[in-house]
Amino acid sequence: DIQMTQSPSTLSTSVGDRVTITCRASQSISDWLAWYQQKPGKAPKLLIYKASTLESGVPSRFSGSGSGTEFTLTISSLQPDDFATYFCQQYNSYALTFGGGTKVEIK
Amino acid sequence: EIQLVESGGGLVQPGGSLRLSCEASGFTFSSYSMNWVRQAPGERLEWISYISVRSSTIKYADSVKGRFTISRDNAKNSLFLEMSSLRTEDTAIYYCARDGPMVRGDRWGQGTLVTVSS
């Protein structure tokens, strides 16, 4: 199975900050990567798919980049609603696999 | 509004069985392939099973192969997961997730908790 390594695991940050989360795949996955946001007790919400395509309705402050094995999720200016856990997912091949998650918390 | 609502979770003893359901609404269920994904306490998400629109293609993670069975009833807009020979390590929140055109998992349910314990 393809291993997904996500960093950092926790990010203490403030409203207005620029946030960058990285995901690395153990082998090339082209651009078959998605990013999700999850809040406690809620369903995961798709933010980005195909590495850089913004899901409909997701604010433009979220962006994704990368291909092959290195990927990045960027939040250009963190808003209060953005404090949550973020995780990546590769869907290049089964078994689908996920990163360990990044908890974005208030500094 | 697109909704996926899981049910059927609960407390079960090791070696026991449980059937999870996922009821879909707000979209044409029969046009989408579906997945089950779980998250054990303190662990990352783990994909466990996939089913195509007409059930012709089914996939399982090695961790559940031979013990879990995925199925669907398109007439009832429902997805199922039959779990047997349950182990303590199967304790997790179980989510159903819909496949989008370009992504595996564009909509998810809120999950149902399965606890395997004596």
Tab-separated table of N, CA, C and O in Angstrom, chain B residues 4 10 13 18 23-24 27-29 41 46 59 62-63 65-66 78 80 83-84 103 110 113 115-116:
chain	number	residue	atom	x	y	z
B	4	LEU	N	-25.764	11.452	3.744
B	4	LEU	CA	-25.426	10.052	3.987
B	4	LEU	C	-25.540	9.837	5.487
B	4	LEU	O	-24.871	10.541	6.261
B	10	GLY	N	-22.703	-0.049	17.493
B	10	GLY	CA	-22.999	-0.385	18.875
B	10	GLY	C	-21.906	-1.200	19.503
B	10	GLY	O	-20.814	-1.334	18.939
B	13	GLN	N	-19.456	-8.123	21.292
B	13	GLN	CA	-18.362	-8.902	21.863
B	13	GLN	C	-17.424	-9.398	20.762
B	13	GLN	O	-17.843	-9.584	19.614
B	18	LEU	N	-22.173	-7.696	13.236
B	18	LEU	CA	-22.928	-6.439	13.222
B	18	LEU	C	-23.169	-6.058	11.776
B	18	LEU	O	-22.340	-6.363	10.899
B	23	GLU	N	-27.822	5.219	4.654
B	23	GLU	CA	-28.962	5.644	3.834
B	23	GLU	C	-28.615	6.937	3.123
B	23	GLU	O	-28.193	7.915	3.758
B	24	ALA	N	-28.790	6.945	1.814
B	24	ALA	CA	-28.448	8.102	0.990
B	24	ALA	C	-29.692	8.859	0.583
B	24	ALA	O	-30.754	8.267	0.339
B	27	PHE	N	-29.464	12.698	-3.846
B	27	PHE	CA	-28.773	12.446	-5.115
B	27	PHE	C	-29.198	11.072	-5.632
B	27	PHE	O	-29.830	10.290	-4.915
B	28	THR	N	-28.849	10.779	-6.872
B	28	THR	CA	-29.207	9.504	-7.488
B	28	THR	C	-28.206	8.442	-7.043
B	28	THR	O	-27.154	8.246	-7.661
B	29	PHE	N	-28.549	7.761	-5.976
B	29	PHE	CA	-27.640	6.805	-5.336
B	29	PHE	C	-27.120	5.767	-6.329
B	29	PHE	O	-25.936	5.415	-6.313
B	41	PRO	N	-9.805	4.864	17.406
B	41	PRO	CA	-9.399	5.940	18.329
B	41	PRO	C	-7.913	6.243	18.215
B	41	PRO	O	-7.070	5.345	18.311
B	46	GLU	N	-8.844	4.778	7.746
B	46	GLU	CA	-8.494	3.545	7.030
B	46	GLU	C	-9.631	3.178	6.080
B	46	GLU	O	-10.750	2.899	6.525
B	59	LYS	N	-14.135	-4.333	-3.618
B	59	LYS	CA	-12.770	-4.408	-3.110
B	59	LYS	C	-12.794	-4.325	-1.588
B	59	LYS	O	-13.662	-3.684	-1.005
B	62	ASP	N	-7.048	-5.601	3.173
B	62	ASP	CA	-6.609	-6.904	3.684
B	62	ASP	C	-7.064	-7.129	5.125
B	62	ASP	O	-7.314	-8.265	5.532
B	63	SER	N	-7.167	-6.047	5.886
B	63	SER	CA	-7.497	-6.151	7.312
B	63	SER	C	-8.908	-6.677	7.556
B	63	SER	O	-9.206	-7.149	8.664
B	65	LYS	N	-10.734	-8.452	4.811
B	65	LYS	CA	-11.084	-9.423	3.773
B	65	LYS	C	-11.446	-10.759	4.407
B	65	LYS	O	-10.751	-11.260	5.298
B	66	GLY	N	-12.567	-11.316	3.962
B	66	GLY	CA	-13.023	-12.596	4.497
B	66	GLY	C	-13.905	-12.477	5.723
B	66	GLY	O	-14.529	-13.452	6.152
B	78	SER	N	-29.539	2.493	-0.340
B	78	SER	CA	-28.825	2.070	0.864
B	78	SER	C	-27.569	1.260	0.577
B	78	SER	O	-27.521	0.464	-0.368
B	80	PHE	N	-24.578	-1.172	2.656
B	80	PHE	CA	-24.480	-1.994	3.850
B	80	PHE	C	-23.055	-2.504	4.061
B	80	PHE	O	-22.269	-2.606	3.102
B	83	MET	N	-20.458	-7.219	9.083
B	83	MET	CA	-19.188	-7.460	9.765
B	83	MET	C	-19.326	-8.709	10.639
B	83	MET	O	-20.260	-8.789	11.451
B	84	SER	N	-18.408	-9.625	10.486
B	84	SER	CA	-18.433	-10.827	11.312
B	84	SER	C	-17.035	-11.092	11.863
B	84	SER	O	-16.070	-10.445	11.453
B	103	VAL	N	-12.839	12.019	-7.751
B	103	VAL	CA	-12.286	11.840	-6.410
B	103	VAL	C	-13.004	10.697	-5.716
B	103	VAL	O	-14.177	10.447	-5.956
B	110	GLN	N	-21.668	11.123	8.793
B	110	GLN	CA	-21.080	11.534	10.077
B	110	GLN	C	-20.550	10.365	10.881
B	110	GLN	O	-19.886	10.556	11.898
B	113	LEU	N	-20.461	4.547	15.474
B	113	LEU	CA	-19.422	3.979	16.318
B	113	LEU	C	-19.650	2.497	16.557
B	113	LEU	O	-20.728	2.092	16.995
B	115	THR	N	-18.016	-0.583	18.752
B	115	THR	CA	-17.109	-0.913	19.843
B	115	THR	C	-17.115	-2.423	20.036
B	115	THR	O	-18.176	-3.017	20.267
B	116	VAL	N	-15.948	-3.024	19.894
B	116	VAL	CA	-15.813	-4.470	20.077
B	116	VAL	C	-15.084	-4.699	21.395
B	116	VAL	O	-13.898	-4.403	21.525
